XYZ file of N, CA and C in Angstrom:
585
model
N -60.354 -16.378 24.552
C -59.508 -17.553 24.479
C -59.008 -17.942 25.859
N -58.770 -16.997 26.744
C -58.266 -17.262 28.083
C -59.261 -18.024 28.933
N -60.572 -17.648 28.835
C -61.582 -18.340 29.630
C -61.813 -19.751 29.114
N -61.724 -19.954 27.790
C -61.896 -21.282 27.220
C -60.775 -22.212 27.702
N -59.549 -21.700 27.688
C -58.404 -22.479 28.162
C -58.557 -22.791 29.645
N -58.991 -21.818 30.412
C -59.132 -21.979 31.854
C -60.265 -22.927 32.207
N -61.374 -22.885 31.492
C -62.560 -23.670 31.839
C -62.610 -25.038 31.168
N -61.993 -25.218 29.997
C -62.142 -26.466 29.254
C -60.815 -27.237 29.149
N -59.778 -26.598 28.648
C -58.531 -27.300 28.366
C -57.783 -27.658 29.656
N -57.714 -26.743 30.598
C -56.971 -26.995 31.840
C -57.557 -28.158 32.653
N -58.883 -28.289 32.809
C -59.407 -29.471 33.518
C -59.069 -30.791 32.824
N -59.017 -30.777 31.477
C -58.638 -31.990 30.745
C -57.173 -32.337 31.025
N -56.310 -31.336 31.025
C -54.901 -31.569 31.325
C -54.711 -32.037 32.773
N -55.511 -31.515 33.689
C -55.414 -31.912 35.096
C -55.860 -33.351 35.306
N -56.732 -33.861 34.454
C -57.229 -35.235 34.584
C -56.320 -36.255 33.904
N -55.230 -35.803 33.314
C -54.351 -36.718 32.593
C -53.810 -37.823 33.509
N -53.391 -37.494 34.735
C -52.870 -38.518 35.646
C -53.958 -39.525 36.007
N -55.215 -39.074 36.085
C -56.323 -39.982 36.350
C -56.493 -40.957 35.190
N -56.342 -40.495 33.981
C -56.479 -41.340 32.796
C -55.348 -42.373 32.757
N -54.132 -41.949 33.081
C -52.998 -42.877 33.114
C -53.225 -43.949 34.175
N -53.708 -43.560 35.352
C -53.989 -44.510 36.424
C -55.076 -45.499 36.046
N -56.133 -45.018 35.382
C -57.206 -45.906 34.940
C -56.729 -46.877 33.868
N -55.770 -46.442 33.053
C -55.207 -47.330 32.030
C -54.480 -48.501 32.697
N -53.686 -48.220 33.734
C -52.974 -49.285 34.460
C -53.966 -50.194 35.176
N -54.985 -49.606 35.797
C -56.009 -50.401 36.479
C -56.731 -51.314 35.504
N -57.076 -50.808 34.341
C -57.757 -51.614 33.329
C -56.895 -52.748 32.818
N -55.590 -52.505 32.704
C -54.665 -53.531 32.237
C -54.648 -54.710 33.215
N -54.555 -54.433 34.505
C -54.497 -55.509 35.507
C -55.873 -56.060 35.852
N -56.926 -55.329 35.526
C -58.283 -55.793 35.789
C -58.627 -56.992 34.913
N -58.051 -57.020 33.712
C -58.346 -58.099 32.767
C -57.468 -59.334 32.972
N -56.403 -59.241 33.762
C -55.512 -60.389 33.991
C -56.107 -61.313 35.042
N -55.710 -62.605 35.022
C -56.221 -63.535 36.045
C -55.656 -63.198 37.430
N -56.359 -63.641 38.470
C -55.959 -63.362 39.847
C -54.677 -64.094 40.219
N -53.877 -63.455 41.056
C -52.662 -64.066 41.566
C -52.887 -64.538 43.003
N -53.872 -63.995 43.657
C -54.138 -64.303 45.055
C -54.442 -65.784 45.232
N -53.841 -66.369 46.258
C -54.053 -67.781 46.577
C -54.935 -67.851 47.814
N -55.964 -68.660 47.752
C -56.875 -68.801 48.875
C -56.373 -69.920 49.783
N -55.440 -69.547 50.665
C -54.839 -70.514 51.590
C -55.821 -70.801 52.706
N -56.004 -71.986 53.177
C -55.322 -73.250 52.936
C -55.959 -74.114 51.865
N -56.997 -73.632 51.183
C -57.620 -74.444 50.135
C -56.677 -74.645 48.958
N -55.836 -73.673 48.695
C -54.862 -73.782 47.616
C -53.464 -73.655 48.222
N -52.502 -74.303 47.590
C -51.125 -74.258 48.048
C -50.328 -73.388 47.088
N -49.373 -72.668 47.625
C -48.544 -71.789 46.806
C -47.564 -72.629 46.012
N -47.444 -72.351 44.713
C -46.553 -73.132 43.865
C -45.091 -72.804 44.144
N -44.197 -73.698 43.712
C -42.766 -73.571 43.999
C -42.165 -72.312 43.390
N -42.686 -71.868 42.260
C -42.153 -70.676 41.604
C -42.309 -69.450 42.503
N -43.465 -69.297 43.131
C -43.684 -68.172 44.018
C -42.995 -68.367 45.363
N -42.835 -69.607 45.805
C -42.130 -69.867 47.059
C -40.670 -69.457 46.962
N -40.050 -69.671 45.808
C -38.645 -69.326 45.635
C -38.409 -67.828 45.608
N -39.412 -67.051 45.297
C -39.242 -65.596 45.263
C -39.556 -64.949 46.600
N -40.075 -65.706 47.543
C -40.402 -65.168 48.861
C -39.126 -64.918 49.656
N -39.038 -63.798 50.337
C -37.877 -63.469 51.158
C -38.257 -63.332 52.608
N -38.056 -64.361 53.388
C -38.349 -64.333 54.818
C -37.125 -63.916 55.600
N -36.982 -64.472 56.813
C -35.820 -64.153 57.638
C -34.554 -64.695 56.984
N -33.391 -64.194 57.418
C -32.152 -64.657 56.807
C -31.732 -65.985 57.420
N -30.924 -66.733 56.669
C -30.370 -67.981 57.163
C -29.016 -68.219 56.519
N -28.236 -69.075 57.154
C -26.899 -69.401 56.665
C -26.965 -70.413 55.529
N -25.965 -70.372 54.664
C -25.826 -71.330 53.578
C -24.688 -72.274 53.949
N -24.909 -73.556 53.798
C -23.886 -74.549 54.111
C -22.916 -74.731 52.965
N -21.770 -75.333 53.296
C -20.781 -75.643 52.263
C -21.323 -76.766 51.380
N -20.931 -76.798 50.118
C -21.468 -77.833 49.217
C -21.135 -79.263 49.666
N -19.927 -79.484 50.158
C -19.534 -80.837 50.556
C -20.029 -81.193 51.956
N -20.193 -80.195 52.815
C -20.662 -80.425 54.185
C -21.763 -79.412 54.486
N -23.034 -79.744 54.204
C -24.118 -78.771 54.375
C -24.339 -78.318 55.814
N -23.820 -79.045 56.808
C -23.987 -78.639 58.206
C -22.958 -77.592 58.619
N -21.916 -77.386 57.813
C -20.868 -76.409 58.107
C -21.130 -75.136 57.296
N -21.240 -73.973 57.952
C -21.556 -72.752 57.205
C -20.385 -72.265 56.358
N -20.709 -71.558 55.287
C -19.690 -70.953 54.439
C -19.096 -69.709 55.095
N -19.686 -69.279 56.191
C -19.285 -68.058 56.889
C -17.821 -68.131 57.332
N -17.086 -67.016 57.156
C -15.679 -66.945 57.550
C -15.475 -66.000 58.736
N -16.533 -65.626 59.390
C -16.495 -64.757 60.586
C -15.773 -63.443 60.332
N -16.031 -62.832 59.202
C -15.383 -61.558 58.874
C -16.090 -60.369 59.518
N -17.313 -60.590 60.013
C -18.111 -59.584 60.712
C -18.649 -58.471 59.798
N -18.615 -58.657 58.499
C -19.144 -57.639 57.578
C -20.661 -57.512 57.720
N -21.346 -58.632 57.957
C -22.802 -58.587 58.101
C -23.186 -57.819 59.362
N -22.458 -58.044 60.443
C -22.739 -57.364 61.710
C -22.438 -55.876 61.586
N -21.343 -55.545 60.928
C -20.928 -54.151 60.769
C -21.927 -53.358 59.927
N -22.444 -53.969 58.863
C -23.315 -53.252 57.932
C -24.792 -53.320 58.267
N -25.184 -54.092 59.262
C -26.597 -54.223 59.604
C -27.100 -52.950 60.277
N -28.063 -52.241 59.678
C -28.563 -51.014 60.297
C -29.443 -51.277 61.520
N -29.983 -52.487 61.630
C -30.879 -52.823 62.740
C -30.152 -53.463 63.915
N -28.897 -53.812 63.731
C -28.090 -54.450 64.771
C -28.768 -55.730 65.277
N -29.211 -56.561 64.358
C -29.942 -57.773 64.737
C -29.094 -59.037 64.656
N -27.851 -58.921 64.194
C -26.972 -60.085 64.073
C -25.888 -60.051 65.146
N -25.580 -61.222 65.680
C -24.499 -61.360 66.653
C -23.658 -62.554 66.223
N -22.378 -62.303 65.945
C -21.460 -63.350 65.526
C -20.315 -63.406 66.525
N -20.008 -64.597 67.008
C -18.881 -64.804 67.920
C -17.857 -65.663 67.197
N -16.633 -65.123 67.066
C -15.564 -65.864 66.398
C -15.016 -66.950 67.321
N -14.494 -67.994 66.714
C -13.830 -69.036 67.498
C -12.432 -68.580 67.871
N -11.983 -68.986 69.039
C -10.630 -68.655 69.474
C -9.669 -69.723 68.964
N -8.400 -69.338 68.890
C -7.376 -70.287 68.463
C -7.228 -71.375 69.522
N -7.078 -72.632 69.108
C -6.925 -73.702 70.096
C -5.590 -73.582 70.832
N -5.589 -74.012 72.092
C -4.344 -73.987 72.862
C -3.403 -75.048 72.298
N -2.128 -74.687 72.146
C -1.185 -75.676 71.596
C -0.948 -76.822 72.579
N -0.756 -77.984 72.012
C -0.454 -79.164 72.824
C 0.978 -79.025 73.355
N 1.364 -79.809 74.373
C 2.745 -79.721 74.885
C 3.797 -79.995 73.800
N 3.494 -80.886 72.859
C 4.434 -81.157 71.775
C 4.592 -79.929 70.875
N 3.461 -79.254 70.592
C 3.517 -78.048 69.762
C 4.250 -76.928 70.481
N 4.028 -76.795 71.791
C 4.739 -75.770 72.570
C 6.237 -76.019 72.542
N 6.643 -77.273 72.686
C 8.066 -77.608 72.649
C 8.653 -77.291 71.280
N 7.881 -77.570 70.212
C 8.345 -77.275 68.857
C 8.454 -75.768 68.638
N 7.517 -74.997 69.201
C 7.567 -73.530 69.064
C 8.772 -72.966 69.801
N 9.071 -73.477 71.002
C 10.240 -73.007 71.769
C 11.518 -73.348 71.016
N 11.590 -74.552 70.461
C 12.777 -74.963 69.707
C 12.955 -74.095 68.470
N 11.860 -73.776 67.793
C 11.932 -72.928 66.595
C 12.357 -71.514 66.967
N 11.895 -71.014 68.101
C 12.254 -69.655 68.549
C 13.738 -69.591 68.901
N 14.247 -70.644 69.560
C 15.663 -70.681 69.926
C 16.548 -70.809 68.699
N 16.055 -71.495 67.679
C 16.840 -71.682 66.458
C 16.758 -70.454 65.546
N 15.903 -69.475 65.904
C 15.774 -68.262 65.103
C 14.805 -68.401 63.948
N 14.046 -69.469 63.933
C 13.059 -69.678 62.877
C 11.747 -68.985 63.230
N 10.893 -68.887 62.241
C 9.580 -68.272 62.446
C 8.678 -69.226 63.223
N 8.065 -68.709 64.282
C 7.190 -69.526 65.121
C 5.785 -69.483 64.536
N 5.233 -70.662 64.262
C 3.887 -70.757 63.704
C 2.937 -71.178 64.818
N 2.071 -70.247 65.203
C 1.086 -70.543 66.241
C -0.166 -71.126 65.589
N -0.908 -71.955 66.330
C -2.145 -72.490 65.745
C -3.153 -71.372 65.479
N -3.810 -71.455 64.324
C -4.771 -70.426 63.925
C -6.178 -70.817 64.348
N -6.976 -69.800 64.552
C -8.380 -70.037 64.900
C -9.154 -70.493 63.667
N -10.100 -71.403 63.829
C -10.942 -71.783 62.690
C -11.749 -70.576 62.209
N -12.029 -70.556 60.924
C -12.738 -69.400 60.364
C -14.236 -69.424 60.614
N -14.812 -70.610 60.784
C -16.261 -70.644 60.967
C -16.628 -70.120 62.360
N -17.813 -69.504 62.505
C -18.180 -68.863 63.767
C -18.525 -69.865 64.871
N -18.317 -69.421 66.106
C -18.699 -70.223 67.263
C -20.191 -70.090 67.511
N -20.706 -68.851 67.412
C -22.137 -68.577 67.561
C -22.567 -67.617 66.473
N -23.777 -67.799 65.983
C -24.354 -66.888 64.991
C -25.837 -66.774 65.318
N -26.209 -65.681 65.979
C -27.598 -65.497 66.373
C -28.215 -64.338 65.608
N -29.521 -64.406 65.481
C -30.271 -63.458 64.661
C -31.567 -63.117 65.387
N -31.800 -61.832 65.607
C -33.021 -61.375 66.269
C -33.984 -60.866 65.202
N -34.965 -61.696 64.877
C -35.919 -61.371 63.811
C -36.836 -60.217 64.194
N -37.006 -59.945 65.485
C -37.864 -58.835 65.901
C -37.246 -57.487 65.557
N -35.923 -57.424 65.420
C -35.252 -56.166 65.092
C -34.998 -55.994 63.603
N -34.998 -57.088 62.865
C -34.615 -57.065 61.452
C -35.627 -56.307 60.603
N -35.115 -55.487 59.687
C -35.981 -54.747 58.772
C -36.018 -55.406 57.391
N -35.343 -56.555 57.233
C -35.293 -57.327 55.985
C -34.768 -56.490 54.814
N -33.790 -55.640 55.098
C -33.240 -54.777 54.049
C -32.261 -55.517 53.142
N -31.618 -56.566 53.649
C -30.720 -57.365 52.832
C -29.300 -56.856 52.736
N -28.911 -55.850 53.528
C -27.532 -55.364 53.445
C -26.536 -56.404 53.941
N -26.945 -57.237 54.890
C -26.050 -58.295 55.364
C -25.773 -59.288 54.244
N -26.778 -59.607 53.471
C -26.627 -60.551 52.360
C -25.772 -59.945 51.253
N -26.005 -58.669 50.948
C -25.251 -58.003 49.893
C -23.781 -57.829 50.245
N -23.466 -57.611 51.524
C -22.098 -57.318 51.936
C -21.295 -58.543 52.347
N -21.875 -59.710 52.334
C -21.168 -60.928 52.742
C -20.186 -61.343 51.644
N -18.874 -61.325 51.918
C -17.916 -61.697 50.866
C -17.925 -63.190 50.556
N -18.340 -64.019 51.517
C -18.367 -65.471 51.305
C -19.703 -65.942 50.744
N -20.648 -65.032 50.571
C -22.003 -65.360 50.085
C -22.614 -66.482 50.934
N -22.550 -66.299 52.262
C -23.020 -67.342 53.172
C -24.388 -67.039 53.771
N -25.028 -65.954 53.374
C -26.352 -65.611 53.887
C -27.351 -65.531 52.742
N -28.589 -65.903 53.036
C -29.669 -65.779 52.052
C -30.978 -65.572 52.796
N -32.001 -65.136 52.073
C -33.337 -65.041 52.644
C -33.964 -66.425 52.661
N -34.690 -66.720 53.716
C -35.377 -67.999 53.838
C -36.589 -68.019 52.911
N -36.895 -69.193 52.379
C -38.088 -69.355 51.548
C -39.226 -69.974 52.332
N -39.064 -70.102 53.651
C -40.074 -70.723 54.487
C -41.165 -69.709 54.809
N -42.213 -69.751 54.040
C -43.306 -68.804 54.176
C -44.255 -69.182 55.314
N -44.183 -70.429 55.759
C -45.121 -70.918 56.755
C -44.548 -70.926 58.165
N -43.399 -70.292 58.390
C -42.782 -70.264 59.712
C -43.608 -69.375 60.634
N -43.902 -69.893 61.819
C -44.720 -69.165 62.781
C -44.005 -69.162 64.120
N -44.032 -68.025 64.795
C -43.489 -67.934 66.148
C -44.612 -67.455 67.062
N -44.697 -68.064 68.223
C -45.765 -67.707 69.159
C -45.272 -66.837 70.301
N -43.951 -66.621 70.380
C -43.417 -65.742 71.424
C -42.189 -65.012 70.887
N -41.792 -63.971 71.579
C -40.620 -63.203 71.150
C -39.335 -64.017 71.282
N -39.321 -64.954 72.223
C -38.140 -65.796 72.408
C -37.851 -66.623 71.165
N -38.889 -67.086 70.510
C -38.727 -67.891 69.301
C -38.201 -67.070 68.133
N -38.282 -65.756 68.232
C -37.790 -64.886 67.167
C -36.272 -64.689 67.243
N -35.647 -65.092 68.345
C -34.192 -65.088 68.440
C -33.709 -66.437 67.933
N -33.158 -66.436 66.725
C -32.847 -67.678 66.024
C -31.351 -67.938 66.073
N -30.983 -69.160 66.461
C -29.597 -69.607 66.381
C -29.403 -70.173 64.974
N -28.737 -69.406 64.119
C -28.630 -69.796 62.717
C -27.743 -71.017 62.507
N -26.751 -71.232 63.378
C -25.918 -72.433 63.253
C -26.733 -73.694 63.551
N -27.552 -73.640 64.605
C -28.395 -74.786 64.940
C -29.417 -75.033 63.836
N -29.950 -73.958 63.266
C -30.925 -74.094 62.180
C -30.282 -74.728 60.945
N -29.034 -74.341 60.650
C -28.331 -74.911 59.501
C -28.088 -76.412 59.711
N -27.682 -76.797 60.919
C -27.466 -78.231 61.207
C -28.777 -78.998 61.120
N -29.856 -78.375 61.575
C -31.182 -79.002 61.495
C -31.589 -79.225 60.033
N -31.350 -78.221 59.195
C -31.683 -78.347 57.778
C -30.819 -79.403 57.096
N -29.553 -79.510 57.496
C -28.660 -80.501 56.896
C -29.103 -81.911 57.256
N -29.560 -82.123 58.493
C -30.036 -83.458 58.874
C -31.344 -83.792 58.162
N -32.189 -82.783 57.930
C -33.428 -83.017 57.188
C -33.135 -83.409 55.747
N -32.108 -82.783 55.148
C -31.748 -83.108 53.765
C -31.131 -84.497 53.660
N -30.343 -84.887 54.674
C -29.658 -86.179 54.605
C -30.569 -87.340 54.985
N -31.651 -87.070 55.733
C -32.568 -88.142 56.135
C -33.367 -88.598 54.920
N -33.571 -89.925 54.786
C -34.351 -90.403 53.639
C -35.817 -90.011 53.786
N -36.407 -89.629 52.689
C -37.814 -89.216 52.692
C -38.697 -90.449 52.831
N -39.784 -90.353 53.602
C -40.681 -91.503 53.721
C -41.358 -91.781 52.385
N -41.480 -93.070 52.075
C -42.087 -93.454 50.799
C -43.598 -93.460 50.953
N -44.237 -92.775 50.040
C -45.699 -92.748 50.023
C -46.164 -93.203 48.653
N -47.273 -93.893 48.636
C -47.824 -94.376 47.378
C -48.613 -93.253 46.737
N -48.251 -92.909 45.524
C -48.909 -91.826 44.807
C -49.933 -92.422 43.851
N -51.172 -91.951 43.991
C -52.224 -92.407 43.095
C -52.363 -91.421 41.943
N -52.482 -91.891 40.735
C -52.689 -90.980 39.618
C -54.034 -90.271 39.745
N -54.122 -89.102 39.170
C -55.333 -88.287 39.262
C -56.527 -89.001 38.617
N -56.311 -89.756 37.550
C -57.414 -90.448 36.880
C -58.004 -91.539 37.767
N -57.157 -92.223 38.535
C -57.649 -93.266 39.439
C -58.456 -92.669 40.577
N -58.081 -91.484 41.038
C -58.822 -90.812 42.101
C -60.218 -90.402 41.637
N -60.339 -89.971 40.379
C -61.626 -89.539 39.844
C -62.583 -90.721 39.691
N -62.019 -91.900 39.322
C -62.863 -93.082 39.160
C -63.385 -93.586 40.479
N -62.604 -93.452 41.546
C -63.000 -93.995 42.855
C -64.015 -93.179 43.549
């Protein structure tokens, strides 16, 4: 009984993982292809939305050129690749009228209110050459102001182009959204076949 188990049953048990793997291969072998033969075929919007490229800022709903970012530095702190650089804005210098009001309030024993710095960042740069696309910056953003880009066709020809100014990119995207689209005459598919 020992030799039968060793020579017959054990090899069958050892091949079990091979059988499981062939079952998965057979399942996907019968499904239609997902591969797109670019540039002859274009990727549909459903697959474009699931693509995760470099990160980019999200604009405010009422003002798409202004980022939702509050300069809390959570993305910079949690980035393991150290590819993000955020510079906070400084508080504006008070005008002479405001300075006089602050001095008067201080002399009267009232609380002095100094002008506060704006929350949106002064600079927001991103080095795509260092990024590992892990998404910790997106997950840790309390304002939900970062997302992965869906631009699958973005190409850079030098390392300099991989250093992206995300504020400038956001303003560029906002102007593209606000610009009217050029009108093109669309021919129905049936008319194209007849011609």
